[in-house]
Amino acid sequence: MGWADQILIAPIILPLVTGALLLLFDERRHFLKAMVNVVSTLLLVVVSLVLLNFADAPVGNGAATTGVYLLGNWAAPFGIVLVLDRLSALMVMLTAVLAVASLVFSLARWHRSGPHFHTLFQLLLMGLNGAFLTGDLFNLFVFFEVLLAASYGLVLHGSGALRVKAGLHYIAVNLAGASLFLIGVSLIYGVTGTLNMADLAVRIPAVAAGDRMLLEAGAAILGVAFLVKAGMWPLGFWLPNAYSAAAAPVAAIFAILSKVGIYVLLRLSLLFFGAEAGASAGFGNSWLLFGGMATIGFGAVGVLASQAMGRLAGFYLLVSSGTLLAAIGTDSVAVTSGALYYMVSSTLTVSAFFLLIELVERAQDPASDVLAVTMEAYGDDTDEDDIQDEVGVTIPATLAILGICFAGCGVLLAGLPPLSGFIGKFAMLTALFNPEGLAPGGGIAGGTWVLVTLIILSGLSAMIAMTRAGIRTFWAPIEGTVPRVRVIEIAPVAFLLVLCLALTVKGGLAMRYMDATAQSLHAPASYVQDVLSAESLPGAKTEAAQ
Amino acid sequence: MELTLAIAIGVLTGSGVWLLLRPRTFQLIIGLSLISYGVNLFIFSMGRPRFGAPPVLLTDGAINPADYTDPVPQALVLTAIVIGFATTALFLVVLLVSRGLTGSDHVDGREPR
C-alpha cells in the first residue's frame, strides 16, 4: 500500500493534527494560527480534489469505484472501514469548499472574537469528513459526536445572551438526538449482529420474520436522529434559531451540517432498504416523502414570515432539506441525481447568503427590520414629499457589489433561470414527471403533483421574501450608512457564487457525475462487494503474527 | 434478570424524558443524564446479557463461542459513556454561562409571564 492509498484517511487525519497543533499556540498569536488553518484547509481542498478524481475514475461498465481503507488492517465486517465512493467524495469536496469560504471570511474579524476558533473549526471539519467517509454505523456515531461537539463550541463563538440561549436549545436537542442514535444503532446490532454498513446490507434481507419488526423499529429510531439533524418538520424548530444566532462564518459552514443528516438518510435508506432488501424494501420512503413535503410547506411559510434575513436563510435551509427528503422518498434514480445537483447548488448558495447577510446588515440598525415591516403593514405615505430632491444619487461601489451578490443569491435561492438553482429543480421536476416505466398517456400519482406544486411554490415564496428584503435594504435612502466591507469579506461570497455559476456553465459535466452517483447508490451491490472483499495486507499480517 | 434490566431502563428513560420536558436547565441536564444511563444499559442489554460468561477469549485452542458473552456491546457502552460524559460536562458549562448572562435558570433565559 503506497502513499496514494493512504490519502483516503487524509481528510480525517489532516484536520485532527492541525486542530491539535493549533492548541499549542498562544491565543494571542492570531496571525500564525490563521495561517496554519488556511494552509491546512487549502491542503484539504487538494486532497478532496484527488479523492473526487479517484472516485470518478471509470472502471468497467459504469460500476462505482469504491476505495476501501481498512483501519488497523482488519478485514471488513470485523474492523472499522473507511469507504470512498462518488457520494462521499462529493460531500468531502463540498465541505472543503465551504470551509475555505467561511475561513477566509472569518479572518476579517470573527476569528478573534472568541478563543480556540481555529481548533474548533478544524475539529468540525474532521467530524464532517469522518462522517462522510466511514463505513461503520458506530464509527458514524463517534464522528457525529466529534462534529457536534465542535459545533457546540462554534455556535457559541462570539458569546452574547442570544447565542447562549440558542446554543442551549441546540445542544439539548442534539444530545437527545444522540441518545436516539444510540438506541437505533444498538437495536440494529441486536438483531443483525453487525455494525458494518455493507455487511448490514447483506444481512438485512435474511433477517427472520419475527425479528423484522425490531429491525425496522431500530432503523426508524436511527432515522429520527438524522431527521432531527436535517430539520424535518416537526423536528426542525430549533434550526432557524440556532443558525441565525450563530456568527456569520459559523452559519456558513453549518449549512453543510444539516446535509449530514440528508447524506446518511440517502446512503442508509438505499443501502439497507433498497430494491434488494427483500421484505423491508422501501421501508420509510413514504415517511420521507410526506415528511419532506410538510417540511417544504413549513419552511416556505417561515421564509415568507421572516423579518430578519438570518431567519430567512434558516427557513430556506428547511425548504432545501424538505426538498431533498421528499426526493429521497420518491426512490427514483433520476430524481436522486437531480436532488444531488440541487443539494450542491443550494448548500453553496445558502452558505454565501449567510456570509452576505452579515455584510448587508452591518449598515442597518437592528430595529429597522421590524420597523420596515411594520411600516409595510400600516402603509407609509409620509416620504413622498422629498422625492424631487433626490435626482441622480450615485450608488456607492460597495453597495453595488453587495447588491449584485444579493441579486445572485436571490435568483439562486428562488431557483430562477439561468443559474444552477433552476437546473437542479428542473432536473428533479423533469424526473418526477417522467417516472420509470410511465406508459404513454399514463397518469402521474397525486402525491407527485403535490410535491411538484410545493417545490414551485417554495421557489415563489423565496423570491417574494428576497425581493422584499432587497428592496428594504438596497432601495432605502442612502444617508451615509454605507457598510465598510473589506475585500477579504466579499471575496468568499463572490467565490461561492462563481462556483454556482461554474456549476451552471459546466452543468452537463456535473449532471453526468450526479447521474453516476445516483446509479451506483441505487445499485449498492458493487459497493457491498468492494467493501467485503477488501483484503488486509499480507505483509503486515505476518509481522503481527511473529 | 431480563425483567429487572428492562424495568431499570424503562424507569431511567421515563424519568429522563419527563425531566427533559421541564422548564429549568438543571432538570434538563439531569434528564439528559438519566436518559443516557438508560441508553447505556439498553446498549448493554442488546448483547444478550448472561451470568458468568467472560467477554474475552482466553485459550489458544478450539473455542466455543457459546461459552462467551458478546464483547462488542461492552466496547460500545464504554465509548458511549465517555462521549456522554464529555458532552454533559460541556452542557453544564453552557448552563452556567446562560445562568450568568441572563440571571435566570429558565431554558428560555427569562421567566414566563
XYZ file of C-alpha atoms in Angstrom:
659
model
C 0.000 0.000 0.000
C 1.691 3.163 -1.181
C 1.122 6.727 -0.071
C -1.524 7.095 -2.745
C -3.757 4.645 -0.905
C -3.168 6.331 2.427
C -4.662 9.545 1.094
C -8.102 8.166 1.870
C -7.607 8.839 5.554
C -6.017 12.260 4.992
C -9.334 14.216 5.225
C -9.636 12.948 8.811
C -6.004 12.969 9.932
C -5.131 16.373 8.486
C -7.752 18.426 10.405
C -7.150 16.372 13.557
C -3.420 17.052 13.551
C -3.902 20.710 12.624
C -6.555 21.195 15.297
C -4.333 19.634 17.939
C -1.317 21.648 16.756
C -3.249 24.909 16.976
C -3.989 24.237 20.634
C -0.286 24.574 21.382
C -0.035 28.179 20.226
C -0.869 31.063 22.455
C -4.312 32.560 21.863
C -2.803 35.978 21.084
C -0.887 34.754 18.010
C -3.838 35.257 15.704
C -1.856 35.588 12.524
C 0.144 32.392 12.992
C -2.941 30.392 13.917
C -4.883 31.771 10.987
C -2.087 30.931 8.557
C -1.754 27.346 9.813
C -5.508 26.940 9.496
C -5.595 28.386 5.979
C -2.749 26.175 4.773
C -4.381 23.086 6.241
C -7.777 23.912 4.741
C -6.239 24.543 1.318
C -4.444 21.196 1.588
C -7.810 19.651 2.374
C -9.195 21.080 -0.868
C -6.324 19.495 -2.793
C -6.853 16.161 -1.046
C -10.565 16.178 -1.725
C -9.931 17.020 -5.393
C -7.666 13.969 -5.617
C -10.325 11.848 -3.921
C -13.031 13.174 -6.227
C -10.886 12.284 -9.203
C -10.260 8.823 -7.799
C -13.933 8.144 -7.104
C -14.933 9.260 -10.572
C -12.368 7.130 -12.423
C -14.263 4.987 -14.916
C -13.838 1.282 -14.219
C -15.623 -1.455 -16.147
C -19.222 -0.864 -17.160
C -20.015 2.216 -15.162
C -19.706 0.462 -11.810
C -18.739 2.572 -8.818
C -15.094 2.775 -7.927
C -15.117 2.191 -4.234
C -11.993 2.964 -2.301
C -11.758 0.957 0.908
C -9.384 1.737 3.748
C -9.067 -0.878 6.466
C -8.284 0.788 9.764
C -5.793 -1.280 11.752
C -5.617 -3.723 8.839
C -8.682 -5.683 9.966
C -10.860 -7.081 7.159
C -14.302 -5.630 6.622
C -17.004 -6.971 8.925
C -14.649 -7.178 11.923
C -12.740 -3.940 11.762
C -13.845 -0.402 11.001
C -13.552 0.605 7.355
C -13.446 3.932 5.598
C -15.241 3.831 2.271
C -14.882 6.317 -0.542
C -17.423 6.346 -3.324
C -18.776 9.119 -5.521
C -21.237 10.393 -2.937
C -18.755 10.616 -0.081
C -16.127 12.201 -2.350
C -18.703 14.801 -3.380
C -19.601 15.590 0.226
C -15.957 15.870 1.284
C -15.342 18.235 -1.632
C -18.346 20.359 -0.678
C -17.143 20.531 2.929
C -13.688 21.662 1.872
C -15.062 24.377 -0.412
C -17.386 25.773 2.261
C -14.546 25.603 4.759
C -12.309 27.768 2.580
C -15.030 30.373 2.086
C -16.064 30.644 5.703
C -12.484 30.565 6.977
C -11.372 33.397 4.699
C -14.426 35.388 5.761
C -13.687 34.825 9.423
C -10.146 36.197 9.016
C -11.523 39.721 8.660
C -12.562 39.877 12.300
C -14.652 36.964 13.555
C -11.763 34.620 14.359
C -10.580 36.976 17.079
C -13.887 37.265 18.893
C -13.505 34.107 20.941
C -10.912 31.531 21.969
C -9.991 28.404 20.008
C -11.953 29.284 16.885
C -9.374 27.661 14.611
C -9.111 24.447 16.615
C -12.874 24.004 16.782
C -13.102 24.783 13.075
C -10.606 22.047 12.187
C -12.268 19.527 14.511
C -15.603 20.284 12.890
C -14.024 19.506 9.511
C -12.618 16.270 10.920
C -16.023 15.200 12.199
C -17.709 16.074 8.906
C -15.166 14.238 6.769
C -15.207 11.247 9.086
C -18.998 11.033 8.973
C -18.906 11.136 5.170
C -16.159 8.550 4.820
C -16.902 5.935 7.444
C -18.481 2.621 6.540
C -19.369 1.610 10.071
C -22.520 2.557 11.939
C -20.993 3.044 15.372
C -17.994 4.865 13.980
C -20.525 7.156 12.336
C -21.863 7.920 15.825
C -18.379 8.777 17.039
C -17.701 11.162 14.150
C -21.181 12.606 14.587
C -20.331 13.422 18.184
C -16.983 14.910 17.149
C -18.654 17.260 14.711
C -21.454 18.083 17.152
C -19.044 18.803 19.992
C -17.088 21.155 17.730
C -20.315 22.749 16.531
C -21.444 23.362 20.136
C -18.305 25.390 20.636
C -18.696 27.217 17.326
C -22.359 28.122 17.784
C -21.359 29.898 20.995
C -18.438 31.642 19.270
C -18.649 35.349 19.912
C -20.800 34.783 23.010
C -23.701 37.042 23.978
C -27.007 36.180 25.640
C -28.789 35.445 22.356
C -26.147 32.959 21.206
C -26.015 31.232 24.560
C -29.782 30.840 24.598
C -29.918 29.485 21.043
C -26.866 27.324 21.758
C -28.507 25.878 24.852
C -31.519 24.741 22.841
C -29.299 23.463 20.032
C -27.166 21.383 22.404
C -30.158 19.978 24.305
C -31.892 18.896 21.101
C -28.750 17.286 19.739
C -27.933 15.459 22.977
C -31.418 13.958 22.968
C -30.873 13.097 19.284
C -27.604 11.340 20.156
C -29.485 9.095 22.602
C -31.921 8.150 19.848
C -28.967 7.428 17.572
C -27.519 5.017 20.155
C -30.848 3.247 20.731
C -31.284 2.774 16.976
C -27.741 1.501 16.442
C -27.933 -0.969 19.319
C -31.310 -2.312 18.186
C -29.900 -2.908 14.719
C -26.854 -4.569 16.217
C -29.008 -6.716 18.477
C -30.964 -8.054 15.506
C -28.234 -8.446 12.890
C -25.051 -8.814 14.947
C -23.013 -6.420 12.812
C -22.341 -2.702 12.533
C -20.600 -2.627 9.172
C -22.888 -0.914 6.652
C -22.004 -3.226 3.770
C -22.395 -6.309 5.945
C -25.743 -4.984 7.181
C -26.917 -4.626 3.589
C -26.172 -8.330 3.113
C -27.794 -9.469 6.348
C -30.961 -7.387 6.378
C -32.727 -9.385 3.605
C -32.006 -12.558 5.623
C -33.454 -11.325 8.925
C -36.093 -13.693 10.314
C -39.695 -12.545 10.044
C -40.075 -12.392 13.829
C -37.107 -10.034 14.218
C -38.099 -7.793 11.343
C -40.243 -5.560 13.498
C -37.339 -4.936 15.896
C -35.018 -4.180 12.989
C -37.449 -1.714 11.457
C -38.034 -0.069 14.832
C -34.277 0.342 15.178
C -33.971 1.806 11.694
C -36.864 4.183 12.376
C -35.356 5.432 15.650
C -31.999 5.858 13.922
C -33.786 7.719 11.142
C -35.407 10.118 13.622
C -31.955 11.032 14.935
C -30.896 12.065 11.412
C -34.195 13.758 10.667
C -33.630 15.968 13.717
C -30.270 16.910 12.209
C -31.780 17.501 8.772
C -34.569 19.576 10.332
C -37.647 17.711 9.107
C -40.956 19.122 10.305
C -41.839 18.808 13.206
C -38.300 18.074 14.368
C -36.646 21.196 12.953
C -37.918 24.098 15.039
C -34.501 24.555 16.630
C -32.720 25.078 13.296
C -33.622 28.658 12.249
C -32.954 29.971 15.778
C -29.570 28.318 16.146
C -28.373 29.178 12.635
C -29.481 32.787 12.704
C -27.908 33.323 16.130
C -24.532 31.867 15.098
C -21.744 34.125 13.821
C -21.761 34.544 10.022
C -18.788 32.290 9.130
C -20.071 29.649 11.546
C -23.535 29.714 9.997
C -21.902 29.423 6.571
C -20.122 26.190 7.472
C -23.215 24.985 9.355
C -25.046 24.990 6.020
C -23.479 21.578 5.424
C -24.356 20.262 8.894
C -27.993 19.703 8.000
C -26.767 17.951 4.850
C -25.003 15.360 7.002
C -28.418 14.105 8.075
C -29.547 14.066 4.449
C -26.386 12.231 3.383
C -26.803 9.486 5.975
C -30.503 9.051 5.201
C -29.773 8.821 1.486
C -26.965 6.327 1.959
C -28.601 4.101 4.577
C -32.100 4.018 3.118
C -30.742 2.895 -0.258
C -28.183 0.513 1.225
C -30.443 -1.124 3.822
C -33.877 -0.794 2.284
C -33.137 -0.581 -1.443
C -34.718 -2.783 -4.085
C -32.728 -5.848 -2.974
C -33.735 -5.713 0.682
C -36.468 -8.340 0.453
C -39.432 -7.848 2.774
C -38.205 -4.497 4.080
C -37.576 -2.898 0.672
C -38.708 0.705 0.525
C -39.111 0.954 4.313
C -39.619 4.539 5.433
C -39.846 6.008 1.937
C -43.381 7.299 2.353
C -42.397 8.870 5.688
C -39.546 10.683 3.983
C -41.785 11.764 1.106
C -44.629 13.163 3.229
C -42.346 14.466 5.968
C -40.295 16.198 3.303
C -43.397 17.778 1.779
C -44.552 19.020 5.196
C -41.067 20.475 5.729
C -41.175 22.321 2.399
C -44.559 23.789 3.331
C -43.456 24.828 6.797
C -40.163 26.241 5.512
C -41.860 28.212 2.738
C -44.293 29.819 5.189
C -41.369 30.543 7.519
C -39.404 32.177 4.677
C -42.347 34.482 3.985
C -42.864 35.279 7.648
C -39.202 36.058 8.432
C -38.426 39.676 9.183
C -34.708 39.284 9.717
C -32.592 37.911 6.883
C -30.789 35.426 9.133
C -34.056 33.690 9.889
C -34.975 33.812 6.194
C -31.808 31.857 5.401
C -32.514 29.413 8.239
C -36.002 28.706 6.969
C -34.677 28.371 3.440
C -32.381 25.626 4.750
C -35.523 23.845 5.955
C -37.054 24.183 2.488
C -33.973 22.693 0.884
C -33.859 19.869 3.468
C -37.516 19.136 2.821
C -36.998 19.069 -0.937
C -34.118 16.627 -0.551
C -36.000 14.384 1.894
C -39.003 14.203 -0.402
C -36.680 13.454 -3.333
C -35.110 10.568 -1.387
C -38.620 9.354 -0.584
C -39.570 9.086 -4.258
C -36.932 6.357 -4.622
C -36.056 7.013 -8.254
C -32.606 7.193 -9.825
C -33.304 10.280 -11.914
C -34.865 12.232 -9.038
C -31.918 11.369 -6.797
C -29.462 12.638 -9.374
C -31.359 15.928 -9.713
C -31.569 16.178 -5.933
C -27.795 15.756 -5.580
C -27.213 18.607 -8.008
C -29.778 20.706 -6.148
C -28.097 19.888 -2.848
C -24.684 21.119 -4.007
C -26.147 24.265 -5.514
C -28.401 25.134 -2.565
C -25.708 24.476 0.023
C -23.262 26.794 -1.757
C -25.954 29.457 -2.118
C -27.201 29.378 1.472
C -23.625 29.485 2.685
C -22.897 32.537 0.518
C -26.134 34.125 1.716
C -25.255 33.672 5.395
C -21.968 35.477 4.762
C -23.644 38.203 2.727
C -26.286 38.891 5.388
C -23.667 39.982 7.848
C -22.179 42.447 5.363
C -25.534 43.867 4.335
C -26.867 44.193 7.852
C -23.743 45.953 9.021
C -25.183 49.191 7.685
C -28.546 48.733 9.288
C -29.978 49.491 12.633
C -31.070 46.134 14.077
C -34.508 47.549 14.878
C -35.052 48.902 11.366
C -36.092 45.496 10.021
C -39.002 45.292 12.378
C -39.820 48.924 11.727
C -39.802 48.405 7.969
C -42.236 45.518 8.155
C -44.493 47.452 10.493
C -44.418 50.328 8.033
C -45.384 47.993 5.231
C -48.313 46.790 7.255
C -49.625 50.216 8.158
C -48.658 51.988 4.957
C -46.017 54.706 4.793
C -47.031 57.584 2.612
C -45.168 60.225 4.550
C -41.973 60.028 2.473
C -43.496 61.150 -0.817
C -42.736 64.854 -0.423
C -38.968 64.709 -0.696
C -38.766 62.583 -3.808
C -37.957 65.509 -6.117
C -34.724 66.343 -4.311
C -33.073 63.028 -4.958
C -32.007 63.378 -8.559
C -29.027 61.366 -9.688
C -27.709 59.992 -6.411
C -24.629 57.925 -7.094
C -24.674 54.427 -5.727
C -21.530 53.655 -3.760
C -19.443 50.846 -5.268
C -19.688 48.760 -2.108
C -23.454 48.815 -2.206
C -23.424 47.986 -5.906
C -21.269 44.906 -5.371
C -23.322 43.811 -2.390
C -26.461 44.346 -4.433
C -25.183 42.204 -7.295
C -24.273 39.402 -4.887
C -27.663 39.738 -3.209
C -29.459 39.519 -6.550
C -27.388 36.454 -7.438
C -28.333 34.806 -4.158
C -31.970 35.674 -4.748
C -32.035 34.137 -8.206
C -30.276 31.011 -6.915
C -32.496 30.634 -3.847
C -35.701 31.092 -5.805
C -34.496 28.663 -8.486
C -34.954 31.051 -11.386
C -33.164 30.522 -14.701
C -30.411 30.780 -15.770
C -28.407 29.849 -12.660
C -27.815 26.451 -11.075
C -30.737 26.629 -8.638
C -33.027 26.396 -11.636
C -31.150 23.482 -13.206
C -31.345 21.437 -10.004
C -35.067 21.998 -9.592
C -35.700 21.469 -13.293
C -33.831 18.147 -13.228
C -35.927 16.996 -10.285
C -39.227 18.133 -11.797
C -38.431 16.505 -15.152
C -37.667 13.245 -13.387
C -40.852 13.495 -11.332
C -42.938 13.938 -14.479
C -41.196 11.064 -16.276
C -41.046 8.228 -13.772
C -39.521 4.993 -14.989
C -41.999 2.770 -16.757
C -44.561 5.520 -17.383
C -46.916 4.312 -20.093
C -47.796 6.764 -22.897
C -50.865 8.654 -21.728
C -50.458 7.222 -18.231
C -51.162 9.448 -15.267
C -48.879 10.684 -12.532
C -49.640 9.908 -8.911
C -51.420 12.562 -6.844
C -48.564 12.774 -4.347
C -46.190 13.751 -7.139
C -48.454 16.639 -8.135
C -48.458 17.906 -4.564
C -44.668 17.652 -4.399
C -44.223 19.469 -7.722
C -46.587 22.228 -6.589
C -44.778 22.588 -3.284
C -41.346 22.786 -4.928
C -42.522 25.523 -7.279
C -44.405 27.447 -4.583
C -41.403 27.313 -2.244
C -39.354 28.954 -5.010
C -42.022 31.636 -5.311
C -42.020 32.302 -1.575
C -38.224 32.564 -1.569
C -38.437 35.071 -4.425
C -41.065 37.194 -2.668
C -39.109 37.216 0.566
C -35.807 38.026 -1.160
C -37.361 40.823 -3.207
C -38.890 42.334 -0.089
C -35.628 42.110 1.839
C -33.684 43.506 -1.130
C -35.986 46.496 -1.602
C -35.809 47.294 2.075
C -32.036 47.119 2.116
C -30.854 48.498 -1.190
C -33.589 50.880 -2.243
C -33.742 52.541 1.125
C -32.480 56.151 1.184
C -28.691 56.256 1.279
C -27.775 58.514 4.125
C -24.109 57.970 4.730
C -24.552 54.485 6.159
C -22.598 52.610 3.508
C -21.250 49.478 5.185
C -17.484 49.186 5.403
C -16.677 45.934 3.679
C -13.198 44.538 3.190
C -12.174 42.610 0.090
C -11.402 39.589 2.235
C -15.057 39.550 3.286
C -16.770 39.958 -0.065
C -14.349 37.613 -1.874
C -15.686 34.394 -0.245
C -19.259 35.356 -1.145
C -18.216 36.003 -4.719
C -16.215 32.754 -4.721
C -19.246 30.677 -3.714
C -21.491 32.430 -6.231
C -18.915 31.941 -9.001
C -18.866 28.237 -8.100
C -22.635 28.183 -8.622
C -22.063 29.883 -11.950
C -19.446 27.272 -12.863
C -21.928 24.591 -11.862
C -24.337 26.175 -14.339
C -21.865 26.539 -17.211
C -20.434 23.058 -16.693
C -23.911 21.687 -15.960
C -23.501 18.705 -18.275
C -20.326 17.583 -16.567
C -21.839 17.981 -13.110
C -25.056 16.200 -14.050
C -23.075 13.285 -15.505
C -21.291 12.903 -12.179
C -24.580 13.121 -10.254
C -26.173 10.548 -12.585
C -23.321 8.123 -11.992
C -23.567 8.749 -8.239
C -27.318 8.137 -8.184
C -26.992 4.978 -10.251
C -24.373 3.442 -8.002
C -26.407 4.446 -4.927
C -29.477 2.679 -6.252
C -27.472 -0.446 -7.106
C -25.416 -0.938 -3.941
C -24.275 -4.474 -4.830
C -20.878 -3.326 -6.110
C -20.367 -1.109 -3.019
C -21.122 -4.058 -0.752
C -18.915 -6.392 -2.715
C -15.993 -3.967 -2.808
C -16.126 -3.388 0.932
C -16.490 -7.009 1.957
C -13.853 -8.299 -0.458
C -11.177 -5.798 0.552
C -8.309 -7.864 1.922
C -5.980 -6.915 4.696
C -2.326 -6.555 3.782
C -0.410 -9.844 3.936
C 2.906 -8.245 4.910
C 1.503 -6.522 7.958
C -0.312 -9.657 8.998
C 2.812 -11.807 9.171
C 4.533 -9.094 11.166
C 1.725 -9.189 13.659
C 1.859 -12.972 13.874
C 5.549 -13.099 14.625
C -32.615 -10.643 35.194
C -34.188 -9.523 31.938
C -37.179 -8.134 33.804
C -35.027 -6.193 36.282
C -32.938 -4.757 33.473
C -35.988 -3.833 31.422
C -37.662 -2.101 34.386
C -34.450 -0.223 35.194
C -34.094 1.004 31.608
C -37.748 1.979 31.496
C -37.680 3.893 34.770
C -34.453 5.725 33.914
C -35.577 6.710 30.430
C -39.103 7.598 31.531
C -37.889 9.855 34.328
C -35.339 11.338 31.954
C -37.943 12.217 29.342
C -40.188 13.768 31.990
C -37.332 15.904 33.307
C -36.333 16.844 29.747
C -39.737 18.420 29.276
C -39.435 20.589 32.402
C -38.548 24.280 32.040
C -35.449 24.541 34.297
C -31.948 23.976 32.968
C -30.948 21.841 35.947
C -33.867 19.497 35.335
C -32.809 19.401 31.690
C -29.266 18.234 32.393
C -30.370 15.644 34.970
C -32.953 14.404 32.479
C -30.337 14.069 29.740
C -28.028 12.215 32.132
C -30.765 9.776 33.163
C -31.632 9.141 29.521
C -28.009 8.455 28.710
C -27.805 5.958 31.641
C -30.912 4.241 30.327
C -29.487 4.157 26.818
C -26.167 2.742 28.050
C -27.946 -0.088 29.838
C -30.007 -0.637 26.703
C -26.898 -0.996 24.520
C -25.518 -3.421 27.071
C -28.681 -5.491 27.015
C -28.539 -5.774 23.213
C -25.591 -8.182 23.635
C -27.895 -10.763 25.316
C -26.593 -10.397 28.915
C -25.552 -13.624 30.635
C -24.189 -14.547 34.042
C -20.627 -15.727 34.490
C -19.554 -15.708 30.844
C -16.294 -13.870 30.051
C -16.225 -11.479 27.091
C -12.533 -12.048 26.252
C -11.280 -15.221 24.591
C -8.664 -16.784 26.876
C -7.444 -20.045 25.350
C -5.426 -20.688 22.227
C -7.129 -23.940 21.332
C -10.543 -24.629 19.871
C -13.081 -22.064 21.057
C -16.785 -22.482 21.508
C -18.287 -19.001 21.091
C -21.356 -20.061 23.067
C -19.237 -20.032 26.232
C -18.565 -16.346 25.905
C -20.661 -13.219 26.105
C -20.674 -10.709 23.248
C -17.831 -8.215 23.805
C -18.915 -5.708 21.159
C -21.785 -4.030 23.107
C -19.471 -3.661 26.081
C -16.971 -1.803 23.927
C -19.780 0.317 22.509
C -21.054 1.155 26.004
C -17.599 2.292 27.049
C -17.410 4.632 24.060
C -20.928 5.911 24.665
C -20.192 6.562 28.345
C -17.073 8.566 27.534
C -18.815 10.637 24.872
C -21.894 11.151 27.057
C -19.732 12.260 29.955
C -17.856 14.783 27.816
C -20.976 16.290 26.273
C -22.706 16.510 29.664
C -19.717 18.382 31.058
C -19.813 20.748 28.100
C -23.533 21.263 28.527
C -23.022 22.055 32.193
C -20.673 24.881 31.243
C -23.242 26.294 28.835
C -25.890 26.139 31.576
C -23.674 28.110 33.926
C -22.894 30.680 31.229
C -26.584 31.033 30.472
C -27.350 31.473 34.173
C -24.640 34.113 34.431
C -25.727 36.046 31.338
C -29.469 36.012 31.861
C -29.776 35.716 35.633
C -32.400 33.017 35.245
C -32.289 29.226 35.164
C -35.221 29.013 32.780
C -34.346 27.347 29.463
C -35.542 30.446 27.574
C -33.398 32.727 29.700
C -36.398 34.583 31.163
C -39.242 33.735 33.470
C -42.617 33.042 31.854
C -45.066 35.870 32.447
